[in-house]
Amino acid sequence: MENNNKVKELLNSYSRYYQICFKLVVNNTVYFSNFADENESTIYNFNVKNKKIILSCSKENFEEQLEIMSIAIREMIQEDDVYSLFEKGLKVELDNEEKECFINTYQTNLYSIGLIESNNVSEHLFEILKSMITYPICQIVHNKRIAFLIPKDIDTTLMMELKDTLEAECYCRVYCSSSSLFELDDLLKSYNEASEYLELMKKYDGSFIYANQKDCFFPYIIDSIEEDKAKFILSKIDIHLFDQMDEELLNTIQVFLRNNLSIAETSRQLYLHRNTLIYRLEKIMHITGLDIRNFEDAVKMEILLLLKKRFS
């Protein structure tokens, strides 16, 4: 129960509501108490995963309410245990018993490791994340990241929702990535992969809005090319053609490529009439010689933009 402030908040709220005092003792250690004295009138005992819990209050005949309160406290303590196991797993510190406990709680092969990074990893941001994610989560403060488990079948959808919500609510730039998890021993490996995708996303900022293995395919290839060879490829192209395009045209390219060359979806996202978008695409073709409505030219444009960002 190292970080579980929810328990204290719960007891404080009950204390105000019932106008009585509570005390919570975990394994003989007082975890919460707002008693003015030691005259407890009602005591309720329960156990959670080898933890002996004593919940007491300064009111007689309150056992039924204490039993109800214990249900909420039990869930919070179990949640805190799982959070702790997840954090230990990322540090490769789980013993065999802890691994079994974590595996029994979560079928790890059904999950991905999700990462959120922002220059403003505040308590508010962390609380928003916890309200949207019902899976283990831990804050990695030293590098301004938060790691969590997320089901593979909804990882892309939920990560995009998280990004949009956090940027809107916290007024900050948020980068997010994920990497599939297959075995519990792969927690650190998956975290490192997600970190690598996140770094690629920051390096090639604007090329994609969510980083995973699929979306990082081109950036990963471009980043793997030796610098001399990459600069040689770039020297064969009149990269200054891009200087003739304003931010509006460059953004149109990015959104069009991100939407798999779909005129309808790009028009919707940019709030443009179809004919206006087609006019922009033809203008881009006139400047660069690439008609990105065609797959081959679209691939060339993707590579050119990534090369340009790598050396800009």
XYZ file of C-alpha atoms in Angstrom, residues 141-304:
164
model
C 9.524 9.837 -13.284
C 13.201 10.072 -14.167
C 12.543 10.073 -17.904
C 9.074 11.651 -17.843
C 7.326 8.471 -18.928
C 4.400 6.423 -17.700
C 4.178 2.714 -18.519
C 1.066 0.528 -18.397
C -0.492 -2.675 -19.687
C -3.086 -2.416 -22.436
C -5.072 -5.168 -24.243
C -3.659 -5.862 -27.712
C -7.071 -5.834 -29.368
C -7.724 -2.199 -28.421
C -4.215 -0.778 -28.038
C -4.263 1.492 -31.113
C -7.756 2.850 -30.446
C -7.201 3.456 -26.738
C -3.730 4.971 -27.197
C -5.136 7.523 -29.653
C -7.926 8.366 -27.207
C -5.361 8.790 -24.423
C -3.215 11.101 -26.547
C -6.151 13.315 -27.571
C -7.565 13.515 -24.035
C -4.253 14.229 -22.310
C -3.242 16.933 -24.794
C -6.653 18.595 -24.464
C -6.855 18.366 -20.659
C -3.212 19.048 -19.720
C -2.274 21.492 -22.507
C 0.910 19.595 -23.342
C 2.468 17.627 -26.173
C 2.125 13.872 -25.638
C 4.016 11.067 -27.380
C 2.719 7.517 -27.136
C 3.896 4.083 -28.237
C 3.304 0.398 -27.574
C 4.976 -2.971 -28.016
C 3.388 -6.433 -27.861
C 3.993 -8.532 -24.760
C 4.208 -12.314 -25.086
C 5.705 -13.582 -21.845
C 6.077 -12.035 -18.417
C 9.857 -12.222 -18.737
C 9.507 -9.976 -21.809
C 8.238 -7.008 -19.773
C 11.579 -5.195 -19.893
C 12.194 -6.224 -23.513
C 8.780 -4.925 -24.567
C 9.310 -1.732 -22.582
C 12.654 -1.168 -24.349
C 11.039 -1.764 -27.754
C 8.261 0.704 -26.966
C 10.940 3.183 -25.839
C 12.755 2.761 -29.146
C 9.532 3.418 -31.079
C 8.920 6.482 -28.933
C 12.369 7.884 -29.706
C 11.775 7.338 -33.442
C 8.460 9.135 -33.163
C 10.132 12.152 -31.552
C 12.950 12.140 -34.086
C 10.571 12.011 -37.049
C 7.960 14.208 -35.412
C 4.880 14.711 -37.577
C 5.375 11.602 -39.687
C 2.997 9.598 -37.510
C 0.960 10.244 -34.370
C 1.243 6.879 -32.640
C 4.312 4.646 -32.567
C 4.223 0.859 -32.731
C 6.029 -1.793 -34.775
C 3.774 -1.302 -37.802
C 3.893 2.505 -37.870
C 7.657 2.628 -37.243
C 8.489 0.419 -40.229
C 9.698 3.208 -42.544
C 11.347 5.375 -39.844
C 13.175 2.304 -38.532
C 14.546 1.504 -42.012
C 15.538 5.122 -42.681
C 17.244 5.370 -39.282
C 19.173 2.141 -39.971
C 20.809 3.478 -43.154
C 24.392 4.595 -42.589
C 24.638 8.367 -42.454
C 26.951 8.667 -45.501
C 24.631 6.533 -47.632
C 21.543 8.386 -46.429
C 23.128 11.741 -47.297
C 24.162 10.346 -50.702
C 20.541 9.359 -51.441
C 19.384 12.786 -50.316
C 21.959 14.513 -52.542
C 20.362 12.935 -55.634
C 17.114 14.762 -54.954
C 16.387 18.451 -55.145
C 15.290 18.659 -51.534
C 14.832 22.439 -51.869
C 11.620 21.714 -53.737
C 10.024 21.273 -50.319
C 10.924 24.888 -49.502
C 8.375 25.932 -52.119
C 5.606 24.359 -50.050
C 4.001 26.058 -47.077
C 2.922 24.320 -43.843
C -0.550 23.802 -45.272
C 0.736 21.698 -48.182
C 3.215 19.770 -46.008
C 0.462 18.960 -43.516
C -1.770 17.835 -46.384
C 0.929 15.358 -47.461
C 1.299 13.967 -43.943
C -2.439 13.524 -43.384
C -2.953 12.018 -46.856
C -0.174 9.460 -46.326
C -1.425 8.667 -42.818
C -4.890 7.945 -44.185
C -3.661 5.383 -46.735
C -4.142 7.754 -49.707
C -7.845 8.133 -48.994
C -9.214 11.364 -50.444
C -12.491 11.011 -48.529
C -10.884 10.491 -45.095
C -8.239 13.183 -45.656
C -10.909 15.681 -46.724
C -12.878 14.876 -43.581
C -9.916 15.282 -41.234
C -8.728 18.522 -42.860
C -12.277 19.901 -43.192
C -11.716 20.376 -46.917
C -13.980 20.003 -49.920
C -12.899 17.079 -52.093
C -12.048 19.404 -55.007
C -9.897 21.594 -52.738
C -7.896 18.555 -51.641
C -7.442 17.395 -55.239
C -6.225 20.884 -56.150
C -3.628 20.697 -53.359
C -2.461 17.225 -54.439
C -2.009 18.450 -58.015
C -0.074 21.473 -56.741
C 2.201 19.110 -54.777
C 2.708 17.045 -57.946
C 3.573 20.205 -59.903
C 6.231 21.190 -57.347
C 7.803 17.776 -56.630
C 6.951 15.715 -59.695
C 5.339 13.115 -57.418
C 1.659 12.244 -57.667
C 1.116 10.839 -54.201
C -2.280 9.481 -55.207
C -0.211 6.675 -56.747
C 1.287 4.111 -54.380
C 4.854 4.217 -55.762
C 5.067 8.006 -55.638
C 3.519 7.976 -52.154
C 6.283 5.610 -50.936
C 8.932 7.874 -52.480
C 7.390 10.898 -50.761
C 7.353 9.089 -47.397
C 11.057 8.232 -47.740
C 11.968 11.761 -48.863
